[in-house]
Short mmCIF file of C-alpha atoms in Angstrom, two decimals:
data_model
loop_
_atom_site.label_atom_id
_atom_site.label_comp_id
_atom_site.label_asym_id
_atom_site.label_seq_id
_atom_site.Cartn_x
_atom_site.Cartn_y
_atom_site.Cartn_z
CA MET A 467 0.00 0.00 0.00
CA PRO A 468 1.29 3.44 -0.64
CA GLY A 469 1.31 4.41 2.97
CA ALA A 470 2.65 1.07 4.53
CA LYS A 471 6.09 1.09 6.03
CA ARG A 472 8.64 -1.42 4.91
CA PRO A 473 10.27 -3.49 7.69
CA ARG A 474 13.93 -2.60 8.28
CA GLY A 475 16.20 -4.83 6.28
CA ALA A 476 13.44 -6.01 4.03
CA THR A 477 14.25 -6.21 0.34
CA ALA A 478 11.82 -4.60 -2.03
CA ILE A 479 10.61 -6.77 -4.82
CA ARG A 480 10.44 -4.83 -8.10
CA GLU A 481 8.65 -5.67 -11.24
CA PRO A 482 10.97 -6.68 -14.08
CA LYS A 483 11.59 -3.67 -16.34
CA ALA A 484 11.31 -3.57 -20.07
CA PRO A 485 14.65 -3.20 -21.85
CA LEU A 486 14.07 0.47 -22.64
CA SER A 487 13.15 1.21 -19.06
CA ARG A 488 16.84 1.44 -18.22
CA TRP A 489 16.85 4.81 -20.03
CA ALA A 490 15.61 6.62 -17.01
CA LEU A 491 14.57 10.19 -17.49
CA PRO A 492 15.38 12.67 -14.78
CA THR A 493 12.49 13.91 -12.76
CA VAL A 494 11.76 17.46 -13.52
CA LYS A 495 9.36 19.63 -11.70
CA VAL A 496 7.45 21.76 -14.06
CA LYS A 497 4.96 24.42 -13.66
CA ARG A 498 1.46 23.92 -14.92
CA ASN A 499 1.82 26.32 -17.79
CA HIS A 500 4.97 24.49 -18.93
CA LEU A 501 3.34 21.11 -19.00
CA THR A 502 2.39 21.17 -22.62
CA LEU A 503 5.90 22.11 -23.70
CA GLY A 504 7.36 19.42 -21.50
CA LEU A 505 5.18 16.72 -23.03
CA ALA A 506 6.29 17.79 -26.47
CA VAL A 507 9.98 17.56 -25.53
CA ALA A 508 9.49 14.19 -23.91
CA GLY A 509 7.69 12.85 -26.94
CA CYS A 510 10.45 13.99 -29.26
CA LEU A 511 13.11 12.42 -27.02
CA ALA A 512 11.26 9.12 -26.92
CA ILE A 513 10.95 9.06 -30.69
CA GLY A 514 14.67 9.75 -30.96
CA LEU A 515 15.51 6.88 -28.64
CA GLY A 516 13.27 4.56 -30.56
CA LEU A 517 15.01 5.43 -33.79
CA SER A 518 18.38 4.92 -32.11
CA GLY A 519 17.32 1.47 -30.92
CA ASN A 520 16.62 0.41 -34.47
CA ASP A 521 20.29 0.83 -35.31
CA GLU A 522 21.30 -1.96 -32.91
CA SER A 523 20.00 -5.53 -32.94
CA ALA A 524 18.00 -6.28 -29.79
CA PRO A 525 18.45 -9.67 -27.99
CA GLU A 526 15.90 -12.16 -29.19
CA SER A 527 15.00 -13.24 -25.61
CA GLN A 528 13.77 -9.82 -24.61
CA ASP A 529 10.62 -8.07 -25.68
CA VAL A 530 11.07 -4.61 -27.03
CA ALA A 531 8.56 -2.15 -25.65
CA THR A 532 6.74 -0.06 -28.16
CA LEU A 533 6.44 3.64 -27.43
CA GLU A 534 3.40 5.43 -28.63
CA PRO A 535 4.37 8.61 -30.53
CA VAL A 536 3.41 11.77 -28.79
CA THR A 537 2.20 14.49 -31.06
CA ALA A 538 3.24 17.96 -29.98
CA PRO A 539 0.56 20.57 -30.26
CA GLU A 540 1.03 23.12 -33.02
CA ILE A 541 2.47 26.36 -31.81
CA ALA A 542 1.38 29.33 -33.87
CA SER A 543 4.24 31.38 -35.29
CA PRO A 544 4.26 34.91 -33.98
CA GLU A 545 2.92 37.39 -36.49
CA VAL A 546 5.63 39.56 -38.06
CA ALA A 547 4.61 43.13 -38.57
CA PRO A 548 5.20 44.42 -42.15
CA ALA A 549 8.25 46.60 -42.57
CA PRO A 550 7.40 50.26 -42.67
CA PRO A 551 7.60 51.79 -46.18
CA ALA A 552 10.86 53.50 -47.10
CA PRO A 553 10.66 57.22 -46.66
CA ALA A 554 9.92 59.00 -49.93
CA LEU A 555 12.82 60.92 -51.46
CA PRO A 556 12.35 64.64 -51.30
CA ALA A 557 11.12 66.05 -54.60
CA GLU A 558 13.76 67.89 -56.58
CA ALA A 559 13.32 71.61 -56.53
CA PRO A 560 12.02 73.01 -59.84
CA TRP A 561 14.24 74.80 -62.32
CA VAL A 562 13.32 78.40 -63.05
CA GLU A 563 14.32 79.37 -66.59
CA ASP A 564 15.26 82.75 -68.01
CA LYS A 565 16.00 83.60 -71.64
CA VAL A 566 19.10 85.68 -72.32
CA ARG A 567 17.98 88.99 -73.80
CA SER A 568 19.84 91.47 -75.93
CA GLY A 569 21.99 93.64 -73.64
CA ASP A 570 21.90 91.13 -70.77
CA ASN A 571 24.89 90.30 -68.60
CA LEU A 572 25.29 87.53 -66.04
CA SER A 573 24.82 89.79 -63.01
CA LEU A 574 21.56 91.13 -64.40
CA ILE A 575 20.22 87.64 -65.10
CA PHE A 576 21.16 86.42 -61.60
CA GLU A 577 19.56 89.50 -60.07
CA ARG A 578 16.30 88.83 -61.92
CA ALA A 579 16.32 85.33 -60.43
CA GLY A 580 16.89 86.70 -56.90
CA TYR A 581 20.59 85.92 -56.48
CA THR A 582 23.56 88.12 -55.69
CA LYS A 583 26.81 89.15 -57.34
CA ARG A 584 28.59 86.89 -54.85
CA ASP A 585 26.64 83.95 -56.30
CA VAL A 586 27.75 85.03 -59.76
CA HIS A 587 31.39 85.19 -58.65
CA ARG A 588 31.30 81.75 -57.04
CA VAL A 589 29.62 80.01 -59.98
CA VAL A 590 32.02 81.60 -62.46
CA THR A 591 35.25 81.06 -60.49
CA GLU A 592 34.85 77.81 -58.54
CA PRO A 593 33.86 75.13 -61.11
CA GLU A 594 36.04 73.94 -63.98
CA HIS A 595 33.82 75.32 -66.75
CA GLY A 596 32.67 78.42 -64.88
CA LYS A 597 34.29 80.94 -67.23
CA GLY A 598 32.10 79.64 -70.05
CA LEU A 599 29.03 80.88 -68.19
CA ALA A 600 30.25 84.43 -68.66
CA ARG A 601 30.02 83.98 -72.45
CA ILE A 602 26.28 84.08 -73.00
CA HIS A 603 24.32 84.98 -76.12
CA PRO A 604 20.76 86.20 -76.70
CA GLY A 605 18.33 83.33 -77.06
CA GLN A 606 20.21 80.96 -74.78
CA THR A 607 18.57 79.71 -71.58
CA ILE A 608 19.87 80.14 -68.02
CA ALA A 609 18.00 78.09 -65.40
CA PHE A 610 18.27 78.30 -61.60
CA GLN A 611 17.51 75.80 -58.84
CA ALA A 612 17.13 76.80 -55.19
CA GLY A 613 18.19 74.68 -52.21
CA ASN A 614 16.18 73.90 -49.07
CA ASN A 615 17.26 77.13 -47.44
CA GLY A 616 16.91 79.28 -50.52
CA GLU A 617 20.59 79.12 -51.44
CA LEU A 618 21.65 78.74 -55.08
CA ALA A 619 21.86 74.96 -55.53
CA GLY A 620 22.24 74.73 -59.30
CA VAL A 621 22.56 76.63 -62.56
CA LYS A 622 22.01 75.31 -66.09
CA HIS A 623 23.44 77.06 -69.14
CA VAL A 624 21.59 75.69 -72.17
CA LYS A 625 23.95 76.68 -74.97
CA SER A 626 22.09 74.71 -77.64
CA ARG A 627 19.82 71.71 -77.98
CA LEU A 628 22.95 69.56 -78.06
CA GLU A 629 24.98 71.10 -75.24
CA THR A 630 24.14 72.11 -71.68
CA VAL A 631 26.56 73.01 -68.88
CA LEU A 632 25.30 72.06 -65.41
CA TYR A 633 26.64 73.78 -62.29
CA ARG A 634 25.78 72.29 -58.87
CA LEU A 635 26.56 73.15 -55.27
CA ASP A 636 28.46 70.13 -53.94
CA GLY A 637 29.14 70.64 -50.25
CA ASP A 638 30.84 73.99 -49.95
CA THR A 639 31.82 74.50 -53.56
CA TYR A 640 30.32 74.55 -57.05
CA THR A 641 31.16 71.87 -59.60
CA SER A 642 30.35 71.71 -63.30
CA GLU A 643 29.50 69.08 -65.89
CA ILE A 644 29.02 69.30 -69.65
CA LEU A 645 25.96 67.40 -70.89
CA GLU A 646 26.06 66.60 -74.60
CA ARG A 647 23.50 64.93 -76.84
CA GLU A 648 24.17 63.17 -80.12
CA PRO A 649 21.58 63.50 -82.88
CA GLU A 650 20.42 60.44 -84.79
CA VAL A 651 21.73 60.40 -88.37
CA VAL A 652 19.30 59.00 -90.95
CA ARG A 653 19.63 58.69 -94.71
CA SER A 654 16.95 60.16 -96.98
CA THR A 655 16.32 60.60 -100.68
CA ALA A 656 14.68 63.29 -102.78
CA SER A 657 13.89 63.84 -106.43
CA GLY A 658 12.73 66.92 -108.25
CA VAL A 659 11.88 68.33 -111.67
CA ILE A 660 12.88 71.86 -112.64
CA THR A 661 9.86 73.95 -113.61
CA SER A 662 11.23 77.43 -112.88
CA SER A 663 14.46 77.23 -110.88
CA LEU A 664 16.63 74.85 -108.91
CA PHE A 665 15.65 76.62 -105.73
CA MET A 666 11.91 76.15 -106.28
CA ALA A 667 12.33 72.54 -107.41
CA GLY A 668 14.35 71.78 -104.31
CA GLN A 669 11.76 73.31 -102.02
CA GLU A 670 8.98 71.34 -103.72
CA ALA A 671 11.04 68.17 -103.14
CA GLY A 672 11.19 68.94 -99.42
CA LEU A 673 14.81 70.05 -99.33
CA SER A 674 16.07 72.81 -97.07
CA GLN A 675 17.72 75.90 -98.52
CA THR A 676 21.04 74.71 -97.05
CA THR A 677 20.86 71.38 -98.85
CA ILE A 678 19.84 73.04 -102.12
CA MET A 679 22.81 75.38 -101.95
CA GLU A 680 25.15 72.56 -100.99
CA MET A 681 24.05 70.73 -104.12
CA ALA A 682 24.60 73.88 -106.16
CA ASN A 683 28.09 74.18 -104.68
CA ILE A 684 28.92 70.54 -105.46
CA PHE A 685 28.02 71.06 -109.11
CA GLY A 686 29.10 74.71 -109.03
CA GLY A 687 32.19 74.04 -111.13
CA VAL A 688 30.34 72.33 -113.98
CA ILE A 689 26.83 73.86 -113.92
CA ASP A 690 25.86 77.52 -113.69
CA PHE A 691 22.59 77.17 -111.81
CA VAL A 692 21.70 80.75 -112.68
CA GLY A 693 21.80 80.34 -116.46
CA ASP A 694 22.05 76.63 -117.30
CA PRO A 695 18.94 74.98 -115.82
CA ARG A 696 16.01 74.41 -118.16
CA LYS A 697 12.43 73.36 -117.60
CA GLY A 698 12.27 69.56 -117.44
CA ASP A 699 15.75 69.09 -115.91
CA THR A 700 15.75 66.53 -113.11
CA MET A 701 17.72 66.12 -109.91
CA ASN A 702 18.11 63.25 -107.45
CA LEU A 703 19.78 63.25 -104.06
CA VAL A 704 20.79 60.79 -101.37
CA PHE A 705 21.53 62.77 -98.23
CA GLU A 706 21.68 62.62 -94.45
CA GLU A 707 19.48 64.34 -91.90
CA HIS A 708 20.07 64.75 -88.16
CA LEU A 709 17.14 63.97 -85.88
CA LEU A 710 16.66 64.91 -82.24
CA ASP A 711 13.78 63.36 -80.30
CA GLY A 712 12.40 62.01 -83.56
CA THR A 713 12.21 65.35 -85.37
CA LYS A 714 14.62 66.98 -87.79
CA PHE A 715 17.27 68.97 -86.01
CA ASP A 716 19.79 69.78 -88.73
CA ASP A 717 20.88 69.04 -92.28
CA GLY A 718 23.52 66.42 -92.92
CA ASP A 719 25.89 65.72 -95.79
CA ILE A 720 24.87 64.98 -99.35
CA ILE A 721 26.05 61.42 -100.01
CA ALA A 722 25.38 61.40 -103.74
CA ALA A 723 23.58 63.57 -106.28
CA SER A 724 22.72 63.64 -109.95
CA TYR A 725 21.50 66.43 -112.21
CA ASN A 726 20.20 65.92 -115.73
CA ASN A 727 20.72 69.21 -117.57
CA GLN A 728 19.06 69.15 -120.99
CA GLY A 729 19.91 65.48 -121.43
CA LYS A 730 23.47 65.70 -120.07
CA MET A 731 23.87 63.78 -116.82
CA PHE A 732 26.14 65.00 -114.04
CA THR A 733 26.77 62.81 -110.97
CA ALA A 734 28.72 63.39 -107.78
CA TYR A 735 29.65 61.03 -104.94
CA ARG A 736 30.99 61.92 -101.50
CA TYR A 737 34.24 60.05 -100.91
CA VAL A 738 36.93 60.02 -98.20
CA ASP A 739 40.28 59.24 -99.81
CA VAL A 740 43.21 57.27 -98.37
CA HIS A 741 44.57 60.46 -96.78
CA GLY A 742 41.30 61.10 -94.93
CA GLU A 743 40.28 64.06 -97.09
CA THR A 744 36.64 64.34 -98.13
CA GLY A 745 35.57 65.46 -101.58
CA TYR A 746 33.01 64.92 -104.32
CA TYR A 747 33.90 63.02 -107.47
CA ASN A 748 32.09 61.89 -110.58
CA ALA A 749 31.76 58.21 -111.44
CA ASP A 750 35.23 58.22 -113.06
CA GLY A 751 36.96 59.62 -109.98
CA VAL A 752 37.34 63.16 -111.35
CA SER A 753 36.94 65.85 -108.69
CA MET A 754 33.85 68.01 -108.90
CA ARG A 755 35.83 70.85 -107.36
CA LYS A 756 37.00 73.19 -110.07
CA ALA A 757 39.25 76.21 -109.80
CA PHE A 758 36.27 78.57 -109.48
CA LEU A 759 32.59 78.42 -108.65
CA LEU A 760 30.32 79.47 -111.49
CA ALA A 761 28.00 81.29 -109.08
CA PRO A 762 29.60 82.54 -105.83
CA VAL A 763 26.37 83.30 -104.00
CA ASP A 764 23.43 81.62 -102.35
CA PHE A 765 21.32 82.85 -105.24
CA THR A 766 17.61 83.14 -105.95
CA ARG A 767 17.66 84.77 -109.38
CA ILE A 768 19.94 86.70 -111.72
CA SER A 769 19.04 90.29 -112.49
CA SER A 770 21.74 91.54 -114.86
CA ASN A 771 24.04 89.70 -117.23
CA PHE A 772 27.51 90.73 -118.38
CA ASN A 773 26.96 93.80 -120.59
CA PRO A 774 29.84 96.20 -121.43
CA ALA A 775 27.49 98.90 -122.76
CA ARG A 776 24.65 98.98 -120.26
CA ILE A 777 23.10 102.16 -118.78
CA HIS A 778 23.82 102.42 -115.07
CA PRO A 779 20.50 102.50 -113.12
CA ILE A 780 21.67 105.27 -110.77
CA TYR A 781 24.09 107.41 -112.76
CA LYS A 782 21.99 107.10 -115.96
CA THR A 783 25.14 106.99 -118.06
CA ALA A 784 26.64 104.30 -120.26
CA ARG A 785 28.86 102.43 -117.84
CA PRO A 786 30.26 99.01 -118.60
CA HIS A 787 28.83 96.33 -116.39
CA ARG A 788 31.89 94.14 -116.24
CA GLY A 789 30.35 91.42 -114.18
CA THR A 790 27.18 89.72 -113.10
CA ASP A 791 24.57 90.86 -110.61
CA TYR A 792 22.93 88.23 -108.42
CA ALA A 793 19.75 89.51 -106.77
CA ALA A 794 19.25 88.00 -103.34
CA PRO A 795 17.86 89.06 -99.96
CA THR A 796 20.06 91.16 -97.68
CA GLY A 797 22.22 88.89 -95.54
CA THR A 798 22.48 86.09 -98.12
CA PRO A 799 25.97 84.47 -97.85
CA VAL A 800 28.56 85.32 -100.48
CA TYR A 801 31.27 82.72 -101.13
CA ALA A 802 34.85 82.99 -102.32
CA ALA A 803 34.79 81.70 -105.90
CA GLY A 804 38.16 80.03 -105.43
CA ASP A 805 41.18 79.69 -103.14
CA GLY A 806 43.18 82.88 -102.81
CA ARG A 807 44.25 85.89 -100.74
CA VAL A 808 42.24 89.01 -99.97
CA VAL A 809 44.13 91.92 -101.55
CA LYS A 810 41.56 94.64 -100.78
CA ALA A 811 38.62 94.94 -98.40
CA GLY A 812 36.91 98.21 -97.59
CA TYR A 813 34.24 100.71 -98.56
CA SER A 814 33.79 103.24 -101.38
CA LYS A 815 30.91 105.43 -102.48
CA ALA A 816 30.40 103.50 -105.72
CA ASN A 817 31.20 99.94 -104.62
CA GLY A 818 29.89 100.08 -101.08
CA ASN A 819 31.46 97.34 -98.97
CA TYR A 820 33.74 95.28 -101.18
CA VAL A 821 36.23 92.40 -101.12
CA PHE A 822 38.85 91.69 -103.83
CA ILE A 823 40.56 88.27 -103.95
CA GLN A 824 43.71 87.34 -105.88
CA HIS A 825 43.86 83.74 -107.12
CA GLY A 826 47.41 82.94 -108.13
CA GLU A 827 49.08 85.22 -110.66
CA GLN A 828 46.41 85.27 -113.39
CA PHE A 829 43.02 85.61 -111.76
CA GLU A 830 41.20 88.08 -109.53
CA THR A 831 37.58 88.17 -108.36
CA LYS A 832 35.65 91.16 -106.97
CA TYR A 833 32.54 91.23 -104.76
CA LEU A 834 30.68 94.55 -104.42
CA HIS A 835 27.73 96.15 -102.55
CA LEU A 836 28.11 93.79 -99.57
CA HIS A 837 26.00 94.31 -96.49
CA LYS A 838 28.82 93.08 -94.27
CA ARG A 839 32.39 91.96 -94.92
CA HIS A 840 33.65 88.74 -93.34
CA ALA A 841 37.18 88.88 -94.72
CA LYS A 842 40.11 91.23 -94.11
CA LYS A 843 42.98 92.40 -96.28
CA GLY A 844 45.79 89.85 -96.31
CA GLN A 845 43.58 86.96 -95.20
CA ARG A 846 43.78 83.66 -97.06
CA VAL A 847 40.41 82.18 -98.02
CA SER A 848 39.29 78.88 -99.47
CA GLN A 849 36.72 78.16 -102.14
CA GLY A 850 33.21 78.30 -100.75
CA GLN A 851 34.23 80.23 -97.62
CA VAL A 852 31.79 83.00 -96.66
CA ILE A 853 33.51 86.35 -97.25
CA GLY A 854 30.46 88.57 -96.81
CA THR A 855 26.73 88.92 -97.20
CA VAL A 856 24.55 90.40 -99.89
CA GLY A 857 23.56 94.03 -99.39
CA MET A 858 22.83 97.27 -101.21
CA THR A 859 25.66 99.52 -100.03
CA GLY A 860 27.16 102.05 -102.41
CA ALA A 861 25.56 102.74 -105.80
CA ALA A 862 22.93 100.00 -105.65
CA THR A 863 19.17 100.22 -106.18
CA GLY A 864 18.39 96.96 -104.37
CA PRO A 865 20.08 94.14 -102.49
CA HIS A 866 22.33 92.15 -104.80
CA LEU A 867 25.89 90.94 -105.29
CA HIS A 868 27.93 92.45 -108.09
CA TYR A 869 30.57 89.88 -109.07
CA GLU A 870 33.53 90.47 -111.40
CA PHE A 871 36.09 88.05 -112.79
CA LEU A 872 39.45 89.28 -114.16
CA MET A 873 42.03 87.27 -116.06
CA ASN A 874 45.44 88.94 -116.45
CA GLY A 875 43.83 92.22 -115.44
CA VAL A 876 41.10 92.05 -118.09
CA HIS A 877 37.42 91.70 -117.18
CA ARG A 878 36.00 88.47 -118.48
CA ASN A 879 32.47 87.10 -118.47
CA PRO A 880 32.42 84.92 -115.33
CA ARG A 881 29.80 82.67 -116.89
CA THR A 882 31.94 81.71 -119.91
CA ILE A 883 35.57 82.08 -118.79
CA HIS A 884 35.40 78.83 -116.84
CA LYS A 885 35.53 76.83 -120.03
CA LYS A 886 39.11 78.05 -120.52
CA LEU A 887 40.30 77.20 -117.02
CA PRO A 888 42.48 74.16 -116.15
CA LYS A 889 40.70 70.84 -115.69
CA ALA A 890 40.05 69.34 -112.29
CA LYS A 891 42.28 66.76 -110.64
CA SER A 892 41.45 63.04 -110.59
CA LEU A 893 42.02 60.33 -108.01
CA PRO A 894 45.26 58.37 -108.43
CA THR A 895 44.91 55.30 -110.64
CA ASP A 896 45.80 52.92 -107.81
CA GLU A 897 42.97 54.36 -105.67
CA LEU A 898 40.24 53.97 -108.27
CA PRO A 899 39.33 50.35 -107.31
CA ARG A 900 38.80 51.49 -103.70
CA PHE A 901 36.69 54.42 -104.91
CA LYS A 902 34.58 52.25 -107.25
CA ALA A 903 33.87 49.74 -104.48
CA ALA A 904 32.88 52.52 -102.08
CA ILE A 905 30.36 54.19 -104.40
CA GLU A 906 28.85 51.06 -106.00
CA PRO A 907 25.86 50.64 -103.61
CA ILE A 908 25.00 54.33 -103.64
CA ALA A 909 25.41 54.52 -107.42
CA GLN A 910 22.78 51.81 -107.79
CA GLN A 911 20.42 53.70 -105.47
CA LEU A 912 20.97 56.92 -107.40
CA ALA A 913 20.30 55.16 -110.72
CA GLN A 914 17.06 53.72 -109.32
CA LEU A 915 15.94 57.20 -108.25
CA GLN A 916 16.64 58.52 -111.74
CA THR A 917 14.71 55.63 -113.32
CA THR A 918 11.72 56.33 -111.08
CA THR A 919 11.85 60.05 -111.92
CA ASP A 920 12.06 59.35 -115.67
CA THR A 921 9.11 56.95 -115.44
CA GLN A 922 6.98 59.51 -113.60
CA LEU A 923 7.82 62.14 -116.21
CA ALA A 924 6.91 59.76 -119.04
CA LEU A 925 3.57 58.92 -117.42
CA ALA A 926 2.83 62.61 -116.84
CA ALA A 927 3.65 63.37 -120.49
CA ALA A 928 1.39 60.52 -121.68
CA GLU A 929 -1.50 61.78 -119.55
CA ALA A 930 -0.99 65.27 -120.93
CA ASP A 931 -1.13 63.91 -124.51
CA ASP A 932 -4.33 61.99 -123.71
CA ARG A 933 -5.96 65.14 -122.36
CA GLY A 934 -4.80 67.08 -125.40
#
């Protein structure tokens, strides 16, 4: 009985124990609220012992006790609170823009934006490119950005759509960075038919004035686009355009061009030779660049031909007109007809602003009635270089360029003297295979454009006959 006392010296008789009963577990006193956890630990330990017993062979004469697995109650995982969202970055302060106006200086622009001359001094002197900020031009954009405390945190000098200089306050000093953009270069084609002038035909074909004049300059040594073009002449171009944000930003180079003048075909291909020099050549490798341009102006029309016995429109007397007048708007560029040196540049009552250029020992060209001169006496100029702009200074009734051509001191008709000038240079014979290979794909494209243009003209002529 549980309460009976055992006689002294008596030996207790114990029940035989199962083999696993020798793994006695220590007695642990647990609190009531720890009971569940204790049962779970005990169950896991018993399962572990049972698995360990399977690794050893038990004696056949003993019965192995089977332990019932104890399933621990599921303990819910503590809920994890979601991480707080990252703090939002402070919004960048807006840029306040100001357009540079005529007569502006940097101090005035900074003052309009609410900043001081000290800010001007720091931005100009501290960063690497600061001195460039002092060279501003009307139409450019200056933008300002304020800091949290109202201090000048940044300045942007938008010099063009392709270049911006950024100035930022970095700690205690201003730094600068040049941001440049590269336009996308795409290749385009255009074809046109002359109905009145090259200029009008080019505009109808969607060409810019710059591209039209570049074409005129390429063929300027073989075609006088003032007097030679005839109705029905055709032109075809393969050229590049520069795009920015998907829209046209600027004109590119003419890659190839053809002009059919009264049945005579002229072609020109842009080619970079083995020395890295770029030029235009015909299909045989002969340079399109002649000694002189036939028309040294970005022309629109011709108003007076070479006439030694004409009546001067102002003086009303018979004065030889030893040259050609090219009527064009004031400010139209005037080009040097050939390479040479400026021997005179100045102003007179009759000639207005003028520039005289000596080309070697035999030839001299004169440009009169200029609005502005862009060349000085003694300066060397190259063919096609702008030496002035069209005007009506001196004895002139309207804006035009008066152009004279002298050979050995004698006035010659600039529209016919070119036939007596030396021929153009050609590519070296050993470079011709390289040239031919380079222009082959573009020559095929140019020929296809010409075929398409001829077909359209033939169809238009047939329709006109049918209507007639």
